[in-house]
């Protein structure tokens, strides 16, 4: 996958907003890895802010929906991972400012 396609995927993932925090999954630092196989299947490794997140299914569905709009993406698999553990240090400057975190 070239950098332009990866940037397009990350841009689309910015449309997926964590409903509890109101910030997108990219700026929250929840997206850990993106891979694409030769058939156009994208695998997203991502985490959530907490293990008991009741909206995990909604977030996964949104990820699949936004990536379906990219012509090169023929399918999407989302792996929810817990290693490394998420922390506020993974958040972008924008997310920290929006949530009042220093």
Tab-separated table of C-alpha atoms in Angstrom:
chain	number	residue	atom	x	y	z
A	1	UNK	CA	0.000	0.000	0.000
A	2	UNK	CA	1.426	3.356	-0.969
A	3	UNK	CA	1.540	6.371	1.331
A	4	UNK	CA	-1.201	8.199	-0.584
A	5	UNK	CA	-3.660	5.341	-0.035
A	6	UNK	CA	-2.641	5.028	3.627
A	7	UNK	CA	-3.213	8.778	4.059
A	8	UNK	CA	-6.629	8.422	2.399
A	9	UNK	CA	-7.546	5.597	4.777
A	10	UNK	CA	-6.390	7.601	7.808
A	11	UNK	CA	-8.368	10.604	6.549
A	12	UNK	CA	-11.485	8.479	6.284
A	13	UNK	CA	-10.912	7.065	9.763
A	14	UNK	CA	-10.958	10.642	11.091
A	15	UNK	CA	-14.696	10.545	10.342
A	16	UNK	CA	-15.160	7.803	12.966
A	17	UNK	CA	-15.923	9.592	16.214
A	18	UNK	CA	-15.839	7.961	19.636
A	19	UNK	CA	-19.423	8.696	20.755
A	20	UNK	CA	-18.459	9.055	24.416
A	21	UNK	CA	-15.575	11.490	23.894
A	22	UNK	CA	-16.651	13.257	20.698
A	23	UNK	CA	-13.161	12.956	19.160
A	24	UNK	CA	-12.235	10.803	16.175
A	25	UNK	CA	-10.354	7.524	16.580
A	26	UNK	CA	-7.255	8.803	14.750
A	27	UNK	CA	-6.738	11.846	16.978
A	28	UNK	CA	-7.465	9.741	20.047
A	29	UNK	CA	-4.571	7.501	18.991
A	30	UNK	CA	-6.730	4.386	18.813
A	31	UNK	CA	-5.508	3.255	15.371
A	32	UNK	CA	-2.322	1.203	15.765
A	33	UNK	CA	-1.733	-0.336	12.333
A	34	UNK	CA	-3.165	-0.532	8.804
A	35	UNK	CA	-2.387	-3.291	6.324
A	36	UNK	CA	-3.805	-4.192	2.933
A	37	UNK	CA	-3.444	-7.557	1.206
A	38	UNK	CA	-3.230	-8.159	-2.536
A	39	UNK	CA	-7.023	-8.620	-2.766
A	40	UNK	CA	-7.695	-5.158	-1.340
A	41	UNK	CA	-8.731	-6.350	2.127
A	42	UNK	CA	-7.690	-3.798	4.734
A	43	UNK	CA	-6.901	-4.934	8.255
A	44	UNK	CA	-7.059	-2.272	10.947
A	45	UNK	CA	-5.467	-2.956	14.320
A	46	UNK	CA	-6.978	-0.571	16.818
A	47	UNK	CA	-7.833	-0.320	20.460
A	48	UNK	CA	-10.490	1.367	22.524
A	49	UNK	CA	-10.144	3.718	25.461
A	50	UNK	CA	-11.452	1.026	27.822
A	51	UNK	CA	-11.954	-2.734	27.671
A	52	UNK	CA	-15.612	-2.512	28.625
A	53	UNK	CA	-16.515	0.029	25.943
A	54	UNK	CA	-20.214	-0.573	25.252
A	55	UNK	CA	-19.940	1.081	21.842
A	56	UNK	CA	-17.187	-1.128	20.409
A	57	UNK	CA	-19.531	-2.656	17.836
A	58	UNK	CA	-20.724	0.757	16.707
A	59	UNK	CA	-17.155	1.997	16.249
A	60	UNK	CA	-16.166	-1.117	14.269
A	61	UNK	CA	-19.236	-0.710	12.040
A	62	UNK	CA	-18.350	2.940	11.415
A	63	UNK	CA	-14.767	2.010	10.489
A	64	UNK	CA	-16.058	-0.489	7.924
A	65	UNK	CA	-18.581	2.013	6.552
A	66	UNK	CA	-16.104	4.872	5.981
A	67	UNK	CA	-13.537	2.595	4.338
A	68	UNK	CA	-16.167	1.163	1.983
A	69	UNK	CA	-16.140	4.542	0.211
A	70	UNK	CA	-12.498	4.113	-0.878
A	71	UNK	CA	-12.394	2.359	-4.296
A	72	UNK	CA	-9.176	0.413	-3.585
A	73	UNK	CA	-10.646	-1.090	-0.397
A	74	UNK	CA	-12.542	-4.290	-1.221
A	75	UNK	CA	-13.225	-5.267	2.392
A	76	UNK	CA	-12.269	-4.367	5.945
A	77	UNK	CA	-11.337	-6.401	8.985
A	78	UNK	CA	-10.992	-4.698	12.364
A	79	UNK	CA	-8.897	-6.282	15.085
A	80	UNK	CA	-9.465	-4.817	18.544
A	81	UNK	CA	-6.168	-5.195	20.388
A	82	UNK	CA	-5.139	-4.331	23.939
A	83	UNK	CA	-1.364	-4.314	23.510
A	84	UNK	CA	0.138	-1.858	23.788
A	85	UNK	CA	-2.412	-0.443	26.214
A	86	UNK	CA	-3.923	2.860	25.167
A	87	UNK	CA	-2.992	5.943	27.165
A	88	UNK	CA	-3.615	9.665	26.784
A	89	UNK	CA	-0.020	9.984	25.553
A	90	UNK	CA	-1.168	8.501	22.220
A	91	UNK	CA	-3.614	11.387	21.669
A	92	UNK	CA	-2.860	14.167	19.196
A	93	UNK	CA	-2.368	17.731	20.376
A	94	UNK	CA	-5.799	18.553	18.922
A	95	UNK	CA	-7.518	15.828	20.981
A	96	UNK	CA	-5.729	16.874	24.157
A	97	UNK	CA	-6.774	20.502	23.700
A	98	UNK	CA	-10.374	19.531	22.854
A	99	UNK	CA	-10.619	17.406	25.997
A	100	UNK	CA	-8.694	19.828	28.224
A	101	UNK	CA	-5.813	17.409	28.858
A	102	UNK	CA	-2.295	18.650	29.350
